[in-house]
Amino acid sequence: MLLVKDDILTDEGELAVKALHEENLHEFRRHYLEHHPYDQARLFILLSAKEREMLYQYLSPGEMAEIFENIEEEEHPYETYLAEMNPSFAADMFAEMYTDDAVDVLNELDKAQAASYLSLMNKKAASEIRELLHYEESTAGSIMTTEFITISAQQNVGAAMEILKAEAPDAETIYYIYVTDGDKKLAGVVSLRDLIISSDHTLISDIMNERVYSVSVADDQEDVARRMRDYNFLALPVVDFQQHILGIITVDDIVDVIDEEASEDYSRLAAVPDVDTADRGPFSAAKKRLPWLIILLFLGMLTASLIGRFEATLEQVAILAVFIPLIAGMAGNTGTQALAVAVRRIALGDTTEEKKSKILLKEAGTGLITGTICGIVVTITVFIWHGQIFLGLLVGISIFATLTVATVAGAFIPLLMHKFNIDPAVASGPFITTINDIISVLIYFGMATMFMQYLL
Amino acid sequence: MLLVKDDILTDEGELAVKALHEENLHEFRRHYLEHHPYDQARLFILLSAKEREMLYQYLSPGEMAEIFENIEEEEHPYETYLAEMNPSFAADMFAEMYTDDAVDVLNELDKAQAASYLSLMNKKAASEIRELLHYEESTAGSIMTTEFITISAQQNVGAAMEILKAEAPDAETIYYIYVTDGDKKLAGVVSLRDLIISSDHTLISDIMNERVYSVSVADDQEDVARRMRDYNFLALPVVDFQQHILGIITVDDIVDVIDEEASEDYSRLAAVPDVDTADRGPFSAAKKRLPWLIILLFLGMLTASLIGRFEATLEQVAILAVFIPLIAGMAGNTGTQALAVAVRRIALGDTTEEKKSKILLKEAGTGLITGTICGIVVTITVFIWHGQIFLGLLVGISIFATLTVATVAGAFIPLLMHKFNIDPAVASGPFITTINDIISVLIYFGMATMFMQYLL
């Protein structure tokens, strides 16, 4: 369903492209630039290389910057476009971009190339970008931008409005103005809403909020996102360890972070490297998924070799084999459920020892209950089906034991990994499922061997 | 890691609680109200019923409204608190809340109770809320709020600023002002940024943006969220079918929607009803997970009965049973990977027939490649391990065929469901895994029976 008239990709887009072909600069700019930069970017990526080269001639670096801010690297590699541009045009474009966006693009290039663009830029822009390039990925520093507005507490509202008017075209947000003291330390915040409802002569110190929320430059972007969502801020200042303001993070960056982190959790659960990165074809998809599959394959071999130890049992009672996928499958299912809940609780910050024990206890209880009920259902079904009460009991009790253990394992493994700071990416659904295959096979055949006399 | 001083739950919170105990209204308000409403809510939910009853005496309905807007129903049921309040205090509180938040709370109550609060409210607030209560869940109408600011195109910037100053305390956002024509139809938008940099005498019609993006009241909230993320809007107007503006959706609501939808996708993948709803205990968790587990149990029985048909084969070659979990497990793993990618592509809007075919083709290719490689690895491993080339070939070729089919099935099933508008919740990881168990067992035993002579 289209939410707005999607004319950039139909009529008006065609007019813009036609103007390009006719080398009609004026008409092109008229039909192209009136659109939102996001729509401009959508048309841009559909152009041919030849059309794009015309376009670079017809747009300023600042106009191109807005387009570039709306292109996703995953779908359309930046390098292709950059290679087509005159290097100094590209450098000017980077200088015009919001620093956080420029940094995102430069981070995707190889170091030499990024350095050469920086050397072509004016010194101020280059040094601002260079500073942001130093911050580690996924930290507040890596997503902040330096286009923010500061004011001193001794100024009045009228002066603040003048500063706003002057800086509005460049600042990423004008809705919060940060108040700094003599040492450039963050001392308060005034919202544009506060400024608007105050008279020109009011001192900033009288209306500013001294309880200003900030994040540290080294904080994890996910923590920043959570904080911003909880408090409904439109922007948050980023400070260093001495409370100097270094940048701001705006809500649109946070929307991207939340999206990104969610798709990361999702991908992990399915053991796919990243569902949001469009694979260019089956080879690239296969290449990404194979490492996991090969590991799981060898874990599966381990399960097979465990069952191999019970070959004698199997030879005596072949019917036992019939229930292997049922038991292993149910172990995998409950394990995945418990895993999903535990991983999510960790992501939501339930990471104290006390809360972790609570998660485990709750999963143990859940496993006991689901195990008991599924066990009874299975016992009855197998008894009705095969008419053997001992076979029913064996399968039923195995389901009971397996579900209990598998549920606890599903929660325990990610919690343990979190404790030892191991990347929980390893605790994917398929991994837990395979581990639980092993557990379930051991329980099932262990019990079958023990009670063999009743089955024969 | 704490991002801000968390004093509401330590020193200052204690002071506020102490003031409550001492019945010191002034001290309580001083220590409590200076905090952000989100923090006020965090302390509120920690209070005892007796403390809360004091608090209702000490706060105005408007102050209580801000706290209530920051309480999550999932963790703390609204009804408990509402039952403690004087009904007319509660009604006043609802009237003071942003309409979208009031609607969220009232939607959780039973109809009679909601109606009785509405009857206690002033007519205007009640009718605004009543209108929003009609919209279906998950539509733009259900998350919009009615506190927006409109202006006519013939007014000038100075007049607009006056309107802003007057409405700022109530409006949910003052950063966009919507321009309406004589018929109250949406005709344009002006941002506060535009107003600030224009002189007082400029006509709104000269600075307004006529290309205003809007969403329809019946649009799905997920589409609205995607649009808002792509275009980086702070708010979007919601219109009816004649383009009359009915409300606005602000970015903070969208952040919640993105979070909610992501956790929904995640929960579905793991076949848990909702990972974000904290279960009050193992019984409530078990109750939610059991329906799925029982369905999967009977699907597992189907797999078992299919293997049962090959009992004769199994009795002759017991070693075949050894590889059941390996083959079924690998089918589940690749199926889950393909499922995750397909579901995500659907969520991202790749739903044209052409794009769907492309997804299927790509998954088929991926399945062929991963199947070939895993098949070769398995053949060699089993041969080395058991010294039987035919057994190795049987397991290897089964893995090859299973992985190919399972990968396609993992993508095909959600795409098919989407085509027939069936809730893709059914296409969970465990479901696909169980379906793929069946497929893999059929392939494996079918081949084993066919080539029995080589295995004996």
Short mmCIF file of C-alpha atoms in Angstrom, two decimals, chain A residues 1-449:
data_model
loop_
_atom_site.label_atom_id
_atom_site.label_comp_id
_atom_site.label_asym_id
_atom_site.label_seq_id
_atom_site.Cartn_x
_atom_site.Cartn_y
_atom_site.Cartn_z
CA MET A 1 0.00 0.00 0.00
CA LEU A 2 1.35 3.40 -0.91
CA LEU A 3 1.12 5.96 1.81
CA VAL A 4 2.04 9.00 -0.25
CA LYS A 5 1.82 9.68 -3.90
CA ASP A 6 4.76 7.76 -5.20
CA ASP A 7 5.30 9.96 -8.21
CA ILE A 8 9.08 10.12 -7.96
CA LEU A 9 9.21 6.65 -9.45
CA THR A 10 6.51 7.34 -12.06
CA ASP A 11 5.52 10.55 -13.83
CA GLU A 12 7.74 13.14 -12.23
CA GLY A 13 10.67 10.79 -12.06
CA GLU A 14 10.31 10.21 -15.77
CA LEU A 15 10.22 13.94 -16.39
CA ALA A 16 13.41 14.35 -14.38
CA VAL A 17 15.13 11.57 -16.33
CA LYS A 18 13.87 13.02 -19.62
CA ALA A 19 15.35 16.39 -18.68
CA LEU A 20 18.67 14.65 -17.96
CA HIS A 21 18.63 13.08 -21.42
CA GLU A 22 17.84 16.44 -22.98
CA GLU A 23 20.62 18.02 -20.95
CA ASN A 24 18.09 20.48 -19.60
CA LEU A 25 19.57 21.54 -16.28
CA HIS A 26 16.69 23.79 -15.27
CA GLU A 27 13.92 21.27 -15.95
CA PHE A 28 15.86 18.49 -14.26
CA ARG A 29 16.35 20.49 -11.08
CA ARG A 30 12.71 21.53 -11.10
CA HIS A 31 11.37 17.99 -11.32
CA TYR A 32 13.98 16.39 -9.12
CA LEU A 33 14.76 18.69 -6.23
CA GLU A 34 11.22 19.36 -5.11
CA HIS A 35 11.09 15.79 -3.80
CA HIS A 36 12.09 14.62 -0.38
CA PRO A 37 15.77 13.56 -0.31
CA TYR A 38 14.69 10.00 0.44
CA ASP A 39 12.70 9.94 -2.80
CA GLN A 40 15.57 11.61 -4.64
CA ALA A 41 17.77 8.75 -3.46
CA ARG A 42 15.21 6.17 -4.62
CA LEU A 43 15.28 7.62 -8.11
CA PHE A 44 19.05 8.09 -8.04
CA ILE A 45 19.76 4.39 -7.55
CA LEU A 46 17.59 3.56 -10.55
CA LEU A 47 19.60 5.75 -12.92
CA SER A 48 22.17 4.40 -15.34
CA ALA A 49 25.83 5.26 -14.86
CA LYS A 50 25.60 7.69 -17.75
CA GLU A 51 22.54 9.43 -16.26
CA ARG A 52 24.26 9.64 -12.88
CA GLU A 53 27.26 11.33 -14.42
CA MET A 54 24.97 14.03 -15.84
CA LEU A 55 23.33 14.37 -12.45
CA TYR A 56 26.63 15.04 -10.67
CA GLN A 57 27.10 17.97 -13.07
CA TYR A 58 23.66 19.36 -12.30
CA LEU A 59 23.68 19.17 -8.52
CA SER A 60 25.77 20.93 -5.88
CA PRO A 61 27.81 18.89 -3.37
CA GLY A 62 25.28 19.92 -0.72
CA GLU A 63 22.36 18.59 -2.76
CA MET A 64 24.24 15.39 -3.50
CA ALA A 65 25.01 15.08 0.25
CA GLU A 66 21.31 14.88 1.06
CA ILE A 67 20.83 12.12 -1.48
CA PHE A 68 23.82 10.20 -0.20
CA GLU A 69 22.52 10.36 3.36
CA ASN A 70 19.52 8.36 2.17
CA ILE A 71 21.32 5.52 0.39
CA GLU A 72 21.81 2.23 2.22
CA GLU A 73 25.20 0.64 1.75
CA GLU A 74 23.78 -2.88 2.08
CA GLU A 75 21.68 -2.50 -1.03
CA HIS A 76 23.83 -0.16 -3.09
CA PRO A 77 27.56 0.01 -2.51
CA TYR A 78 28.79 3.57 -2.01
CA GLU A 79 32.03 2.89 -3.84
CA THR A 80 30.36 2.56 -7.22
CA TYR A 81 28.95 6.06 -6.95
CA LEU A 82 32.03 7.61 -5.40
CA ALA A 83 34.21 6.20 -8.18
CA GLU A 84 32.04 8.03 -10.70
CA MET A 85 32.39 11.41 -8.99
CA ASN A 86 35.17 13.90 -9.30
CA PRO A 87 37.18 13.32 -6.06
CA SER A 88 36.97 16.96 -4.98
CA PHE A 89 33.21 16.96 -5.62
CA ALA A 90 32.94 13.86 -3.44
CA ALA A 91 35.08 15.48 -0.74
CA ASP A 92 32.86 18.59 -0.79
CA MET A 93 29.84 16.32 -0.53
CA PHE A 94 31.28 14.62 2.56
CA ALA A 95 31.95 18.02 4.13
CA GLU A 96 28.30 18.99 3.56
CA MET A 97 26.89 15.79 5.05
CA TYR A 98 25.98 15.54 8.71
CA THR A 99 29.16 14.27 10.33
CA ASP A 100 27.57 11.05 11.57
CA ASP A 101 26.39 10.18 8.07
CA ALA A 102 29.72 11.12 6.49
CA VAL A 103 31.46 8.88 9.03
CA ASP A 104 29.10 6.00 8.20
CA VAL A 105 30.03 6.22 4.53
CA LEU A 106 33.76 6.72 5.09
CA ASN A 107 33.83 3.75 7.44
CA GLU A 108 32.72 1.54 4.56
CA LEU A 109 35.64 2.61 2.34
CA ASP A 110 39.17 1.36 2.63
CA LYS A 111 41.42 3.49 4.80
CA ALA A 112 43.56 4.93 2.01
CA GLN A 113 40.52 6.04 0.08
CA ALA A 114 38.87 7.63 3.13
CA ALA A 115 42.13 9.42 3.94
CA SER A 116 42.40 10.82 0.43
CA TYR A 117 38.88 12.29 0.63
CA LEU A 118 39.70 13.79 4.02
CA SER A 119 42.83 15.41 2.58
CA LEU A 120 40.72 17.12 -0.10
CA MET A 121 38.27 18.57 2.45
CA ASN A 122 38.50 21.86 4.30
CA LYS A 123 40.39 21.45 7.55
CA LYS A 124 37.52 22.01 9.96
CA ALA A 125 35.18 19.47 8.37
CA ALA A 126 38.02 16.96 7.98
CA SER A 127 39.05 17.22 11.62
CA GLU A 128 35.48 16.83 12.85
CA ILE A 129 35.03 13.72 10.77
CA ARG A 130 38.44 12.35 11.75
CA GLU A 131 37.53 12.61 15.40
CA LEU A 132 34.32 10.64 14.95
CA LEU A 133 36.11 7.99 12.91
CA HIS A 134 38.02 7.03 16.06
CA TYR A 135 35.02 5.85 18.02
CA GLU A 136 34.38 2.17 18.20
CA GLU A 137 31.46 0.72 16.29
CA SER A 138 28.15 0.49 18.15
CA THR A 139 29.12 3.14 20.71
CA ALA A 140 27.35 6.45 21.28
CA GLY A 141 30.40 8.15 19.76
CA SER A 142 30.01 6.28 16.51
CA ILE A 143 26.43 7.42 15.92
CA MET A 144 26.57 10.98 17.26
CA THR A 145 26.78 14.06 15.12
CA THR A 146 28.59 17.29 15.89
CA GLU A 147 26.03 19.71 14.47
CA PHE A 148 24.47 20.84 17.75
CA ILE A 149 23.74 24.24 19.26
CA THR A 150 25.13 25.50 22.56
CA ILE A 151 24.49 28.65 24.54
CA SER A 152 25.61 30.12 27.83
CA ALA A 153 23.33 30.32 30.85
CA GLN A 154 23.89 34.08 31.12
CA GLN A 155 22.37 34.81 27.71
CA ASN A 156 18.69 35.60 27.34
CA VAL A 157 15.93 34.08 25.24
CA GLY A 158 16.17 36.78 22.57
CA ALA A 159 19.86 36.07 22.05
CA ALA A 160 19.16 32.37 22.00
CA MET A 161 16.60 32.84 19.23
CA GLU A 162 19.16 34.81 17.22
CA ILE A 163 21.68 31.99 17.58
CA LEU A 164 19.00 29.53 16.55
CA LYS A 165 18.10 31.48 13.44
CA ALA A 166 21.74 31.64 12.43
CA GLU A 167 22.48 27.97 13.07
CA ALA A 168 19.17 26.45 11.99
CA PRO A 169 20.26 25.67 8.43
CA ASP A 170 23.24 23.56 9.62
CA ALA A 171 22.20 22.07 12.95
CA GLU A 172 20.80 18.55 12.93
CA THR A 173 18.16 19.54 15.46
CA ILE A 174 17.12 22.97 16.69
CA TYR A 175 14.63 21.59 19.15
CA TYR A 176 17.08 21.32 22.01
CA ILE A 177 19.74 23.90 22.81
CA TYR A 178 22.43 22.78 25.23
CA VAL A 179 23.68 25.13 27.93
CA THR A 180 27.39 24.98 28.70
CA ASP A 181 29.38 26.60 31.52
CA GLY A 182 32.70 28.44 31.23
CA ASP A 183 34.63 25.17 30.81
CA LYS A 184 32.36 24.01 27.98
CA LYS A 185 30.86 21.46 30.31
CA LEU A 186 27.22 20.52 29.87
CA ALA A 187 25.20 22.46 32.45
CA GLY A 188 21.62 22.30 31.23
CA VAL A 189 19.20 22.09 28.37
CA VAL A 190 16.50 24.34 26.97
CA SER A 191 13.92 23.10 24.52
CA LEU A 192 12.70 25.26 21.69
CA ARG A 193 9.27 24.85 23.26
CA ASP A 194 10.58 26.56 26.42
CA LEU A 195 12.13 29.37 24.36
CA ILE A 196 8.94 29.98 22.41
CA ILE A 197 6.75 30.40 25.45
CA SER A 198 9.23 32.69 27.26
CA SER A 199 9.73 36.40 26.73
CA ASP A 200 12.88 37.67 24.99
CA HIS A 201 14.40 39.08 28.18
CA THR A 202 14.18 35.92 30.24
CA LEU A 203 17.61 34.60 31.20
CA ILE A 204 18.45 31.10 29.96
CA SER A 205 19.53 30.22 33.50
CA ASP A 206 15.95 30.85 34.66
CA ILE A 207 14.31 28.47 32.23
CA MET A 208 16.96 25.85 31.61
CA ASN A 209 16.59 22.36 32.96
CA GLU A 210 19.68 21.52 34.97
CA ARG A 211 18.75 17.87 35.25
CA VAL A 212 20.01 17.20 31.77
CA TYR A 213 20.17 13.63 30.60
CA SER A 214 23.30 12.71 28.71
CA VAL A 215 25.11 9.61 27.58
CA SER A 216 28.80 8.91 27.66
CA VAL A 217 30.67 8.70 24.39
CA ALA A 218 31.64 5.07 25.11
CA ASP A 219 28.13 3.86 25.97
CA ASP A 220 26.67 1.09 23.87
CA GLN A 221 24.27 2.34 21.21
CA GLU A 222 21.66 -0.15 22.36
CA ASP A 223 21.65 1.35 25.87
CA VAL A 224 21.35 4.80 24.35
CA ALA A 225 18.42 3.63 22.23
CA ARG A 226 16.64 2.10 25.19
CA ARG A 227 17.11 5.27 27.22
CA MET A 228 15.84 7.47 24.43
CA ARG A 229 12.80 5.27 23.89
CA ASP A 230 11.93 5.19 27.60
CA TYR A 231 12.23 8.94 28.05
CA ASN A 232 10.82 9.91 24.65
CA PHE A 233 13.67 12.31 23.91
CA LEU A 234 14.15 13.73 20.42
CA ALA A 235 17.89 14.10 21.02
CA LEU A 236 20.43 13.28 23.72
CA PRO A 237 23.77 15.01 24.29
CA VAL A 238 26.92 12.90 24.30
CA VAL A 239 29.62 13.84 26.80
CA ASP A 240 33.16 12.78 27.61
CA PHE A 241 34.31 11.71 31.07
CA GLN A 242 34.60 15.33 32.20
CA GLN A 243 31.06 16.15 31.05
CA HIS A 244 32.19 18.17 28.03
CA ILE A 245 29.58 17.98 25.31
CA LEU A 246 30.97 16.25 22.21
CA GLY A 247 27.90 15.67 20.08
CA ILE A 248 24.26 14.76 19.98
CA ILE A 249 22.32 11.68 18.99
CA THR A 250 18.96 12.34 17.36
CA VAL A 251 15.89 10.15 17.43
CA ASP A 252 16.14 9.20 13.73
CA ASP A 253 19.51 7.56 14.44
CA ILE A 254 17.91 5.69 17.32
CA VAL A 255 15.12 4.41 15.11
CA ASP A 256 17.83 2.92 12.90
CA VAL A 257 19.65 1.42 15.90
CA ILE A 258 16.48 -0.23 17.22
CA ASP A 259 15.76 -1.64 13.78
CA GLU A 260 19.33 -2.86 13.42
CA GLU A 261 19.52 -4.48 16.84
CA ALA A 262 16.15 -6.18 16.38
CA SER A 263 17.21 -7.62 13.07
CA GLU A 264 20.45 -8.77 14.69
CA ASP A 265 18.58 -10.66 17.43
CA TYR A 266 16.29 -12.12 14.82
CA SER A 267 19.13 -13.23 12.58
CA ARG A 268 20.90 -14.83 15.49
CA LEU A 269 17.86 -16.82 16.49
CA ALA A 270 17.77 -18.29 12.99
CA ALA A 271 21.55 -18.63 12.65
CA VAL A 272 21.70 -16.44 9.55
CA PRO A 273 24.44 -13.80 9.52
CA ASP A 274 22.14 -10.85 8.81
CA VAL A 275 18.67 -11.08 7.34
CA ASP A 276 18.68 -7.41 6.37
CA THR A 277 21.67 -7.55 4.13
CA ALA A 278 20.23 -8.39 0.77
CA ASP A 279 22.26 -11.22 -0.67
CA ARG A 280 23.32 -10.55 -4.19
CA GLY A 281 22.68 -14.17 -5.12
CA PRO A 282 22.59 -17.75 -3.92
CA PHE A 283 26.40 -18.00 -3.80
CA SER A 284 26.75 -15.12 -1.38
CA ALA A 285 23.83 -16.47 0.69
CA ALA A 286 25.30 -19.97 0.75
CA LYS A 287 28.72 -18.64 1.68
CA LYS A 288 27.25 -16.84 4.67
CA ARG A 289 25.15 -19.73 5.90
CA LEU A 290 27.60 -22.58 5.33
CA PRO A 291 29.94 -21.98 8.28
CA TRP A 292 27.02 -22.46 10.66
CA LEU A 293 25.67 -25.41 8.74
CA ILE A 294 29.02 -27.19 8.77
CA ILE A 295 29.38 -26.70 12.54
CA LEU A 296 25.84 -27.99 13.05
CA LEU A 297 26.61 -30.89 10.72
CA PHE A 298 29.45 -32.05 12.92
CA LEU A 299 27.34 -31.60 16.04
CA GLY A 300 24.75 -33.75 14.26
CA MET A 301 27.47 -36.35 13.63
CA LEU A 302 28.09 -36.35 17.36
CA THR A 303 24.41 -37.11 17.93
CA ALA A 304 24.66 -39.86 15.34
CA SER A 305 27.68 -41.40 17.00
CA LEU A 306 25.85 -41.32 20.35
CA ILE A 307 22.92 -43.19 18.86
CA GLY A 308 25.48 -45.55 17.31
CA ARG A 309 26.41 -46.65 20.80
CA PHE A 310 22.87 -47.90 21.23
CA GLU A 311 22.90 -49.90 18.00
CA ALA A 312 22.43 -53.11 19.97
CA THR A 313 19.33 -51.70 21.63
CA LEU A 314 18.04 -50.55 18.26
CA GLU A 315 18.60 -53.92 16.67
CA GLN A 316 16.48 -55.54 19.36
CA VAL A 317 13.68 -52.97 19.31
CA ALA A 318 13.59 -51.28 15.91
CA ILE A 319 10.42 -49.40 16.80
CA LEU A 320 12.48 -47.18 19.12
CA ALA A 321 13.87 -45.40 16.05
CA VAL A 322 10.39 -44.29 15.11
CA PHE A 323 10.20 -41.82 17.99
CA ILE A 324 13.66 -40.25 17.61
CA PRO A 325 12.54 -37.24 15.53
CA LEU A 326 9.54 -36.67 17.78
CA ILE A 327 11.60 -36.53 20.95
CA ALA A 328 14.52 -34.64 19.44
CA GLY A 329 12.12 -32.24 17.71
CA MET A 330 10.17 -31.45 20.86
CA ALA A 331 13.43 -30.85 22.73
CA GLY A 332 14.44 -28.43 19.98
CA ASN A 333 11.09 -26.64 20.08
CA THR A 334 10.99 -26.01 23.82
CA GLY A 335 14.68 -25.12 23.81
CA THR A 336 14.10 -22.49 21.14
CA GLN A 337 11.20 -21.01 23.07
CA ALA A 338 13.22 -20.77 26.26
CA LEU A 339 16.20 -19.39 24.35
CA ALA A 340 14.14 -16.65 22.72
CA VAL A 341 12.73 -15.54 26.05
CA ALA A 342 16.12 -15.61 27.81
CA VAL A 343 17.93 -13.72 25.03
CA ARG A 344 15.22 -11.08 25.03
CA ARG A 345 15.34 -10.70 28.80
CA ILE A 346 19.11 -10.21 28.58
CA ALA A 347 18.61 -7.61 25.85
CA LEU A 348 16.08 -5.81 28.04
CA GLY A 349 18.66 -5.61 30.80
CA ASP A 350 17.66 -8.40 33.21
CA THR A 351 21.27 -9.28 33.87
CA THR A 352 21.72 -9.23 37.63
CA GLU A 353 22.49 -12.60 39.21
CA GLU A 354 19.17 -12.46 41.00
CA LYS A 355 17.16 -11.85 37.82
CA LYS A 356 19.10 -14.54 35.97
CA SER A 357 18.33 -17.10 38.66
CA LYS A 358 14.71 -16.06 38.45
CA ILE A 359 14.67 -16.64 34.68
CA LEU A 360 16.22 -20.08 35.15
CA LEU A 361 13.83 -21.06 37.92
CA LYS A 362 10.86 -19.91 35.89
CA GLU A 363 12.03 -21.89 32.86
CA ALA A 364 12.59 -24.96 35.01
CA GLY A 365 9.03 -24.65 36.28
CA THR A 366 7.72 -24.08 32.76
CA GLY A 367 9.66 -27.12 31.51
CA LEU A 368 8.24 -29.31 34.29
CA ILE A 369 4.68 -28.27 33.50
CA THR A 370 4.91 -28.53 29.70
CA GLY A 371 6.90 -31.77 30.09
CA THR A 372 4.28 -33.34 32.35
CA ILE A 373 1.39 -32.45 30.06
CA CYS A 374 3.12 -33.41 26.81
CA GLY A 375 4.41 -36.58 28.48
CA ILE A 376 0.90 -37.66 29.47
CA VAL A 377 -0.48 -36.87 26.00
CA VAL A 378 2.30 -38.89 24.35
CA THR A 379 1.96 -41.87 26.68
CA ILE A 380 -1.75 -42.14 25.96
CA THR A 381 -1.37 -41.60 22.20
CA VAL A 382 1.41 -44.16 21.82
CA PHE A 383 -0.49 -46.67 23.97
CA ILE A 384 -3.63 -46.30 21.82
CA TRP A 385 -1.59 -46.46 18.64
CA HIS A 386 0.76 -49.35 19.38
CA GLY A 387 -1.12 -51.01 22.23
CA GLN A 388 2.09 -51.25 24.28
CA ILE A 389 1.89 -49.51 27.62
CA PHE A 390 5.61 -49.83 28.28
CA LEU A 391 6.51 -48.26 24.95
CA GLY A 392 4.01 -45.46 25.72
CA LEU A 393 5.52 -44.94 29.15
CA LEU A 394 9.07 -44.96 27.78
CA VAL A 395 8.30 -42.34 25.15
CA GLY A 396 6.13 -40.32 27.54
CA ILE A 397 8.69 -40.26 30.34
CA SER A 398 11.43 -39.43 27.82
CA ILE A 399 9.36 -36.50 26.56
CA PHE A 400 8.82 -35.36 30.14
CA ALA A 401 12.51 -35.54 31.04
CA THR A 402 13.65 -34.13 27.71
CA LEU A 403 11.30 -31.13 27.77
CA THR A 404 12.30 -30.23 31.31
CA VAL A 405 16.02 -30.45 30.61
CA ALA A 406 15.77 -28.85 27.15
CA THR A 407 13.80 -25.87 28.46
CA VAL A 408 16.35 -25.23 31.18
CA ALA A 409 19.21 -25.70 28.68
CA GLY A 410 17.59 -23.23 26.27
CA ALA A 411 17.67 -20.55 28.96
CA PHE A 412 20.88 -21.62 30.67
CA ILE A 413 23.19 -21.57 27.65
CA PRO A 414 22.61 -17.92 26.67
CA LEU A 415 22.75 -16.82 30.31
CA LEU A 416 26.03 -18.66 30.77
CA MET A 417 27.45 -17.10 27.61
CA HIS A 418 26.41 -13.67 28.79
CA LYS A 419 28.19 -14.30 32.10
CA PHE A 420 31.44 -15.15 30.34
CA ASN A 421 31.03 -12.33 27.84
CA ILE A 422 30.86 -14.76 24.94
CA ASP A 423 29.06 -13.37 21.95
CA PRO A 424 25.53 -14.75 22.34
CA ALA A 425 25.39 -15.06 18.54
CA VAL A 426 26.57 -18.60 19.17
CA ALA A 427 23.40 -19.37 21.10
CA SER A 428 21.24 -19.48 18.01
CA GLY A 429 18.06 -21.51 17.65
CA PRO A 430 19.66 -24.21 15.47
CA PHE A 431 22.59 -24.51 17.87
CA ILE A 432 20.33 -24.95 20.89
CA THR A 433 18.22 -27.37 18.86
CA THR A 434 21.26 -29.48 18.04
CA ILE A 435 22.50 -29.47 21.64
CA ASN A 436 19.03 -30.52 22.72
CA ASP A 437 19.04 -33.30 20.10
CA ILE A 438 22.03 -34.75 21.89
CA ILE A 439 20.44 -34.39 25.32
CA SER A 440 17.18 -35.96 24.16
CA VAL A 441 18.88 -38.91 22.46
CA LEU A 442 20.89 -39.63 25.59
CA ILE A 443 17.80 -39.54 27.78
CA TYR A 444 15.69 -41.62 25.41
CA PHE A 445 18.18 -44.37 24.65
CA GLY A 446 19.52 -44.35 28.19
CA MET A 447 16.04 -45.09 29.47
CA ALA A 448 15.30 -47.59 26.68
CA THR A 449 18.44 -49.56 27.46
#
